[in-house]
CSV table of C-alpha atoms in Angstrom, one decimal:
chain,number,residue,atom,x,y,z
A,1,MET,CA,76.6,75.6,86.1
A,2,SER,CA,77.7,78.9,84.6
A,3,THR,CA,78.4,78.9,80.9
A,4,THR,CA,81.6,80.8,81.5
A,5,VAL,CA,83.2,78.0,83.5
A,6,THR,CA,83.6,74.6,82.1
A,7,GLU,CA,84.2,71.3,83.9
A,8,ASP,CA,87.5,71.0,82.2
A,9,GLN,CA,88.5,74.4,83.7
A,10,ILE,CA,87.5,73.2,87.1
A,11,GLU,CA,89.4,70.0,86.7
A,12,GLN,CA,92.5,71.9,85.7
A,13,LEU,CA,92.1,74.2,88.7
A,14,VAL,CA,91.7,71.3,91.1
A,15,ILE,CA,94.6,69.3,89.6
A,16,GLU,CA,96.9,72.3,89.7
A,17,SER,CA,95.9,73.0,93.3
A,18,LEU,CA,96.5,69.4,94.4
A,19,GLN,CA,100.0,69.6,92.8
A,20,THR,CA,100.6,72.7,94.8
A,21,PHE,CA,99.6,70.9,98.0
A,22,GLY,CA,102.2,68.2,97.2
A,23,ALA,CA,100.3,65.5,95.5
A,24,ASP,CA,102.3,63.3,93.1
A,25,PRO,CA,101.2,64.5,89.6
A,26,ASP,CA,101.5,60.9,88.3
A,27,GLU,CA,99.0,59.7,90.9
A,28,ILE,CA,96.3,62.4,90.2
A,29,SER,CA,93.3,61.2,88.3
A,30,ARG,CA,89.6,61.8,88.7
A,31,ASP,CA,89.2,58.4,90.5
A,32,ALA,CA,92.1,59.0,92.9
A,33,THR,CA,91.1,59.4,96.5
A,34,PHE,CA,92.4,62.2,98.6
A,35,GLU,CA,93.6,59.7,101.1
A,36,ALA,CA,95.8,58.1,98.5
A,37,LEU,CA,97.1,61.5,97.4
A,38,ASP,CA,97.9,62.4,101.0
A,39,ILE,CA,95.5,65.4,100.8
A,40,ASP,CA,94.1,66.3,104.2
A,41,SER,CA,91.5,68.6,105.6
A,42,LEU,CA,93.8,71.6,105.6
A,43,ASP,CA,94.4,71.0,101.9
A,44,LEU,CA,90.6,70.8,101.2
A,45,ALA,CA,90.1,74.0,103.2
A,46,GLU,CA,92.7,75.8,101.0
A,47,LEU,CA,91.1,74.3,97.9
A,48,SER,CA,87.8,75.8,99.1
A,49,GLN,CA,89.6,79.2,99.4
A,50,ILE,CA,91.0,78.9,95.9
A,51,VAL,CA,87.6,78.0,94.5
A,52,HIS,CA,86.2,81.1,96.3
A,53,GLU,CA,88.8,83.3,94.9
A,54,SER,CA,88.5,81.9,91.4
A,55,TYR,CA,84.7,81.5,91.1
A,56,GLY,CA,83.2,83.4,94.0
A,57,VAL,CA,81.7,80.2,95.3
A,58,GLU,CA,81.9,79.5,99.0
A,59,LEU,CA,82.4,75.9,100.2
A,60,LYS,CA,82.0,75.3,103.9
A,61,GLY,CA,83.7,72.6,105.8
A,62,SER,CA,80.5,70.6,105.9
A,63,ASP,CA,80.3,70.8,102.1
A,64,VAL,CA,83.6,69.1,101.6
A,65,ALA,CA,83.4,66.7,104.5
A,66,ASP,CA,82.0,64.0,102.2
A,67,VAL,CA,84.4,64.6,99.3
A,68,LYS,CA,86.6,61.6,99.0
A,69,THR,CA,87.9,61.6,95.4
A,70,VAL,CA,89.1,64.2,92.9
A,71,ASP,CA,85.9,63.5,90.9
A,72,ASP,CA,83.8,64.3,93.9
A,73,ALA,CA,85.5,67.6,94.3
A,74,ILE,CA,85.1,68.6,90.6
A,75,ARG,CA,81.5,67.6,90.6
A,76,LEU,CA,80.7,69.5,93.8
A,77,ILE,CA,82.4,72.7,92.5
A,78,ALA,CA,80.6,72.3,89.1
A,79,GLU,CA,77.3,72.1,90.9
A,80,ARG,CA,77.9,75.3,92.8
A,81,VAL,CA,79.6,77.5,90.1
B,1,MET,CA,87.4,103.8,109.4
B,2,SER,CA,90.0,106.6,109.4
B,3,VAL,CA,93.5,106.1,108.1
B,4,ALA,CA,96.7,108.0,108.6
B,5,GLN,CA,99.8,107.0,106.9
B,6,SER,CA,103.5,108.0,107.2
B,7,THR,CA,105.2,109.2,104.1
B,8,SER,CA,108.5,107.6,104.6
B,9,ALA,CA,109.3,104.2,103.2
B,10,GLY,CA,112.1,101.7,103.6
B,11,PRO,CA,113.5,99.8,106.6
B,12,VAL,CA,114.6,101.1,109.9
B,13,ALA,CA,118.1,100.1,110.8
B,14,GLY,CA,117.6,97.7,113.7
B,15,GLU,CA,120.1,96.8,116.3
B,16,ILE,CA,118.7,93.3,116.9
B,17,GLY,CA,116.4,91.0,115.1
B,18,THR,CA,116.4,90.0,111.5
B,19,PRO,CA,115.5,92.3,108.6
B,20,ARG,CA,112.3,91.4,106.8
B,21,VAL,CA,112.8,89.4,103.7
B,22,ARG,CA,109.1,88.9,102.8
B,23,GLU,CA,106.9,91.2,100.9
B,24,GLY,CA,104.0,91.9,103.2
B,25,CYS,CA,103.1,93.7,106.3
B,26,ALA,CA,102.6,93.4,110.0
B,27,LEU,CA,99.3,94.2,111.7
B,28,VAL,CA,99.3,94.9,115.4
B,29,THR,CA,96.0,95.3,117.1
B,30,GLY,CA,95.7,97.7,120.0
B,31,ALA,CA,99.0,99.4,119.0
B,32,SER,CA,98.4,103.0,120.0
B,33,ARG,CA,100.2,102.6,123.3
B,34,GLY,CA,101.9,100.3,125.8
B,35,ILE,CA,103.0,96.8,124.6
B,36,GLY,CA,101.3,97.1,121.2
B,37,ALA,CA,103.0,100.4,120.4
B,38,ALA,CA,106.4,98.9,121.4
B,39,ILE,CA,105.8,95.9,119.2
B,40,ALA,CA,104.8,98.0,116.3
B,41,CYS,CA,108.0,100.0,116.6
B,42,ALA,CA,110.1,96.8,117.0
B,43,LEU,CA,108.6,95.2,113.9
B,44,ALA,CA,109.2,98.4,111.9
B,45,ALA,CA,112.8,98.3,113.0
B,46,ASP,CA,113.1,95.0,111.1
B,47,GLY,CA,111.6,96.5,108.0
B,48,TRP,CA,108.0,95.5,108.3
B,49,PRO,CA,105.5,98.0,107.1
B,50,VAL,CA,103.2,98.1,110.1
B,51,ALA,CA,99.4,98.6,110.4
B,52,VAL,CA,98.9,100.3,113.8
B,53,ASN,CA,95.4,99.4,114.8
B,54,TYR,CA,93.6,101.6,117.4
B,55,ARG,CA,90.1,101.8,118.6
B,56,ALA,CA,89.7,105.3,120.0
B,57,ASP,CA,93.0,107.2,120.5
B,58,GLU,CA,93.7,108.5,117.1
B,59,GLN,CA,96.3,110.9,118.3
B,60,ALA,CA,98.4,108.3,120.1
B,61,ALA,CA,98.3,106.0,117.1
B,62,GLY,CA,99.4,108.9,114.9
B,63,GLU,CA,102.3,109.5,117.2
B,64,ILE,CA,103.4,105.9,116.8
B,65,VAL,CA,103.2,106.2,113.0
B,66,GLN,CA,105.2,109.3,113.1
B,67,ARG,CA,107.8,107.7,115.4
B,68,ILE,CA,108.2,104.9,112.9
B,69,ALA,CA,108.4,107.3,110.0
B,70,ALA,CA,111.0,109.4,111.7
B,71,ARG,CA,113.3,106.3,111.6
B,72,ASP,CA,112.5,105.8,107.9
B,73,GLY,CA,109.9,103.1,108.6
B,74,ARG,CA,106.5,102.8,107.1
B,75,ALA,CA,103.3,102.6,109.1
B,76,LEU,CA,99.6,103.2,108.8
B,77,ALA,CA,97.2,104.0,111.6
B,78,VAL,CA,93.9,102.1,111.1
B,79,CYS,CA,90.9,102.7,113.3
B,80,ALA,CA,88.9,99.5,114.1
B,81,ASP,CA,87.0,98.1,117.0
B,82,VAL,CA,88.2,94.5,116.9
B,83,THR,CA,85.2,93.3,118.8
B,84,GLU,CA,83.1,94.1,115.8
B,85,PRO,CA,83.6,91.2,113.2
B,86,GLU,CA,82.9,93.4,110.2
B,87,GLN,CA,85.4,96.0,111.4
B,88,ILE,CA,88.1,93.2,111.4
B,89,GLY,CA,87.3,92.6,107.8
B,90,ARG,CA,87.8,96.3,107.0
B,91,LEU,CA,90.9,96.5,109.1
B,92,PHE,CA,92.5,93.8,107.0
B,93,GLU,CA,91.2,95.2,103.7
B,94,THR,CA,92.7,98.7,104.5
B,95,SER,CA,96.0,97.3,105.8
B,96,GLU,CA,96.5,95.0,102.8
B,97,ARG,CA,95.5,97.6,100.3
B,98,GLU,CA,98.0,100.1,101.6
B,99,LEU,CA,100.8,97.9,102.9
B,100,GLY,CA,100.5,94.4,101.3
B,101,ARG,CA,99.4,91.0,102.6
B,102,VAL,CA,99.4,90.6,106.4
B,103,LEU,CA,102.2,88.1,107.1
B,104,VAL,CA,102.6,89.0,110.7
B,105,LEU,CA,99.6,89.4,113.0
B,106,VAL,CA,100.0,90.4,116.6
B,107,ASN,CA,96.8,90.0,118.6
B,108,ASN,CA,97.5,92.5,121.3
B,109,ALA,CA,94.2,94.4,121.8
B,110,GLY,CA,92.9,93.8,125.3
B,111,VAL,CA,90.9,95.2,128.2
B,112,ARG,CA,90.5,94.5,131.9
B,113,ARG,CA,87.3,94.7,133.8
B,114,ASP,CA,88.3,93.3,137.2
B,115,ASP,CA,85.9,92.2,140.0
B,116,LEU,CA,85.5,89.3,142.3
B,117,SER,CA,83.6,86.5,140.6
B,118,LEU,CA,80.7,86.9,143.1
B,119,SER,CA,80.0,90.3,141.7
B,120,LEU,CA,81.4,90.2,138.2
B,121,SER,CA,78.7,91.3,135.8
B,122,ASP,CA,77.7,89.6,132.6
B,123,ALA,CA,78.7,92.7,130.7
B,124,ASP,CA,82.2,92.8,132.1
B,125,TRP,CA,82.6,89.1,131.5
B,126,ASP,CA,81.5,89.4,127.9
B,127,GLN,CA,83.5,92.5,127.1
B,128,VAL,CA,86.8,90.9,128.3
B,129,ILE,CA,86.1,87.6,126.4
B,130,ASP,CA,85.0,89.4,123.3
B,131,THR,CA,88.1,91.7,123.2
B,132,ASN,CA,90.8,89.5,124.5
B,133,LEU,CA,89.8,86.1,123.0
B,134,SER,CA,87.0,86.2,120.3
B,135,ALA,CA,88.5,89.1,118.5
B,136,ALA,CA,91.9,87.4,118.4
B,137,PHE,CA,90.3,84.3,116.9
B,138,ARG,CA,88.5,86.2,114.2
B,139,ALA,CA,91.6,88.2,113.3
B,140,THR,CA,93.7,85.0,113.2
B,141,ARG,CA,91.2,83.2,111.0
B,142,HIS,CA,91.2,86.1,108.6
B,143,ALA,CA,95.0,86.3,108.5
B,144,LEU,CA,95.5,82.6,108.0
B,145,ARG,CA,93.8,82.7,104.6
B,146,GLY,CA,96.6,84.8,103.2
B,147,MET,CA,99.4,83.3,105.2
B,148,ILE,CA,98.6,79.8,104.0
B,149,ARG,CA,98.6,80.8,100.4
B,150,GLU,CA,101.9,82.6,101.0
B,151,ARG,CA,103.4,79.5,102.8
B,152,PHE,CA,104.6,81.9,105.5
B,153,GLY,CA,103.0,83.6,108.4
B,154,ARG,CA,103.5,84.6,112.0
B,155,VAL,CA,100.7,84.9,114.5
B,156,ILE,CA,101.7,86.2,117.8
B,157,ASN,CA,99.1,86.3,120.6
B,158,ILE,CA,99.7,88.5,123.6
B,159,ALA,CA,98.5,86.4,126.5
B,160,SER,CA,99.4,86.9,130.2
B,161,VAL,CA,100.8,85.0,133.1
B,162,VAL,CA,97.2,85.5,134.5
B,163,GLY,CA,95.4,82.5,133.2
B,164,PRO,CA,98.0,79.8,133.7
B,165,ARG,CA,98.4,81.5,137.1
B,166,ALA,CA,95.6,82.7,139.3
B,167,ASN,CA,94.9,86.3,140.1
B,168,ALA,CA,91.9,87.1,142.3
B,169,GLY,CA,89.5,89.5,140.7
B,170,GLN,CA,90.4,88.5,137.1
B,171,ALA,CA,88.3,85.5,136.4
B,172,ASN,CA,87.2,87.0,133.0
B,173,TYR,CA,90.7,88.1,132.1
B,174,ALA,CA,92.2,84.8,133.2
B,175,ALA,CA,89.7,82.8,131.2
B,176,ALA,CA,90.3,84.9,128.1
B,177,LYS,CA,94.1,84.6,128.3
B,178,ALA,CA,94.1,80.9,129.1
B,179,GLY,CA,91.8,80.5,126.2
B,180,LEU,CA,94.2,82.4,124.0
B,181,ILE,CA,97.0,80.1,124.9
B,182,ALA,CA,94.9,77.1,124.2
B,183,MET,CA,93.8,78.6,120.9
B,184,THR,CA,97.5,79.3,120.1
B,185,LYS,CA,98.4,75.6,120.5
B,186,THR,CA,95.5,74.2,118.4
B,187,VAL,CA,95.8,76.7,115.5
B,188,ALA,CA,99.6,76.2,115.5
B,189,VAL,CA,99.3,72.4,114.8
B,190,GLU,CA,96.6,73.0,112.2
B,191,VAL,CA,98.8,75.2,110.0
B,192,ALA,CA,102.3,74.2,110.9
B,193,ARG,CA,103.0,72.5,107.6
B,194,ARG,CA,102.2,75.6,105.7
B,195,GLY,CA,105.1,77.5,107.2
B,196,VAL,CA,102.8,79.5,109.5
B,197,THR,CA,103.8,79.7,113.1
B,198,VAL,CA,101.4,80.6,115.9
B,199,ASN,CA,102.8,81.5,119.3
B,200,ALA,CA,101.8,83.3,122.5
B,201,ILE,CA,103.7,85.7,124.7
B,202,ALA,CA,102.7,85.8,128.3
B,203,PRO,CA,103.8,89.1,129.9
B,204,GLY,CA,103.9,89.3,133.6
B,205,LEU,CA,103.9,92.7,135.4
B,206,ILE,CA,104.7,95.2,132.6
B,207,GLU,CA,104.7,98.9,133.2
B,208,THR,CA,101.9,100.3,131.1
B,209,ASP,CA,98.7,102.3,131.5
B,210,MET,CA,96.8,99.1,131.8
B,211,THR,CA,98.7,98.0,134.9
B,212,ALA,CA,99.2,101.4,136.6
B,213,ASP,CA,96.4,100.7,139.1
B,214,LEU,CA,97.7,97.3,140.2
B,215,ASP,CA,98.9,97.2,143.8
B,216,GLY,CA,102.5,96.3,144.8
B,217,GLU,CA,101.6,92.8,146.0
B,218,LEU,CA,102.1,91.3,142.6
B,219,LEU,CA,105.5,93.1,142.2
B,220,GLY,CA,106.6,91.5,145.5
B,221,ALA,CA,106.0,88.1,143.9
B,222,VAL,CA,108.3,88.8,140.9
B,223,PRO,CA,111.7,87.2,141.4
B,224,ALA,CA,113.4,89.9,139.4
B,225,ARG,CA,111.9,92.5,141.9
B,226,ARG,CA,111.0,94.9,139.1
B,227,ALA,CA,108.3,95.3,136.5
B,228,GLY,CA,109.1,94.7,132.9
B,229,SER,CA,108.9,97.2,130.1
B,230,PRO,CA,106.9,97.1,126.9
B,231,GLN,CA,110.2,96.8,125.1
B,232,ASP,CA,111.0,93.5,126.9
B,233,VAL,CA,107.8,92.1,125.4
B,234,ALA,CA,108.5,93.7,122.0
B,235,ALA,CA,111.9,92.1,121.7
B,236,CYS,CA,110.3,88.6,122.0
B,237,ALA,CA,107.6,89.5,119.4
B,238,ARG,CA,110.4,90.7,117.1
B,239,PHE,CA,112.1,87.3,117.4
B,240,LEU,CA,108.9,85.3,116.9
B,241,ALA,CA,108.2,87.3,113.8
B,242,SER,CA,111.6,86.6,112.3
B,243,GLU,CA,112.6,84.0,109.8
B,244,GLN,CA,114.8,82.4,112.5
B,245,ALA,CA,111.8,81.5,114.6
B,246,GLY,CA,110.3,79.3,111.9
B,247,TYR,CA,110.6,76.2,114.0
B,248,VAL,CA,109.1,77.7,117.0
B,249,THR,CA,105.3,77.2,117.1
B,250,GLY,CA,102.5,76.4,119.5
B,251,THR,CA,104.5,77.6,122.4
B,252,THR,CA,104.1,80.4,125.0
B,253,LEU,CA,107.0,82.6,125.8
B,254,TYR,CA,106.9,84.0,129.3
B,255,VAL,CA,108.2,87.5,129.8
B,256,ASP,CA,107.7,87.9,133.5
B,257,GLY,CA,110.9,88.2,135.5
B,258,GLY,CA,110.5,84.7,136.7
B,259,LEU,CA,107.0,85.0,138.1
B,260,SER,CA,105.8,81.8,136.5
B,261,ALA,CA,108.9,79.8,137.2
């Protein structure tokens, strides 16, 4: 992971994005599942786009297919940045 | 990629339609003549800055830009062969740099290479599918990225009555246009909750250079007993691009004088 991007920054980006997609802020935690947050495949596609715009990292559909929780997403992004 | 831009800015006073309320632009592929040119002018009349895409006829595209500028609209002629994926990227890059995010995309570029299926060549099959269908998908995919972030977008695919309806000698064209309608429906449901609508317009017999060589047999089948004009199609595109059409998505609007009724 790049020294210029911290996991806390990634977490903040993910949480802000999920709120933009309509997830209940009170329900968002690292253990929360996207299913529980009512986050669907289009939301994850848009999150991938935001990550690309923010960090230049490209996440394909197959990359996020196994992402089930907020923590999964943060870890995946942290591995790629 | 060459670019020509009108110097005027500001909306054109339109007689119909709804003035643009969003910051962004419209991109019309294959807009140097015919239906595409009419749509470019109609969207400009609602205040959209318009990227007038053309492949070869720079002079014709420039004339459309000047026509829009003469009515105080804003337009930009952008050369790109939409069958080349990298040129689609540059088309968007140039349009958005000069005019703002593409919020209205009209996939109009199309070609015909007619022949009976028995003798239709692979090259003619591929060219029609590439231009009329694959290019529209790639442009749509590109446009959706910005539209989804904006929570607003209008994709308008110019299909044809040929596809849903048979026309001997146009297996390639019919397959492409039917595919375009199918693509329209699927993409529409994928992005509907982001405020992005995706619709198709299916023109029937419209008087353009592209239909000049068609025989009168088709005209005889048109209940209206006349060909339509590019402006007939453009008026529908103008509606589908408007705020008022926000609940219209995944559908095909037939502009065919009753041919498909």
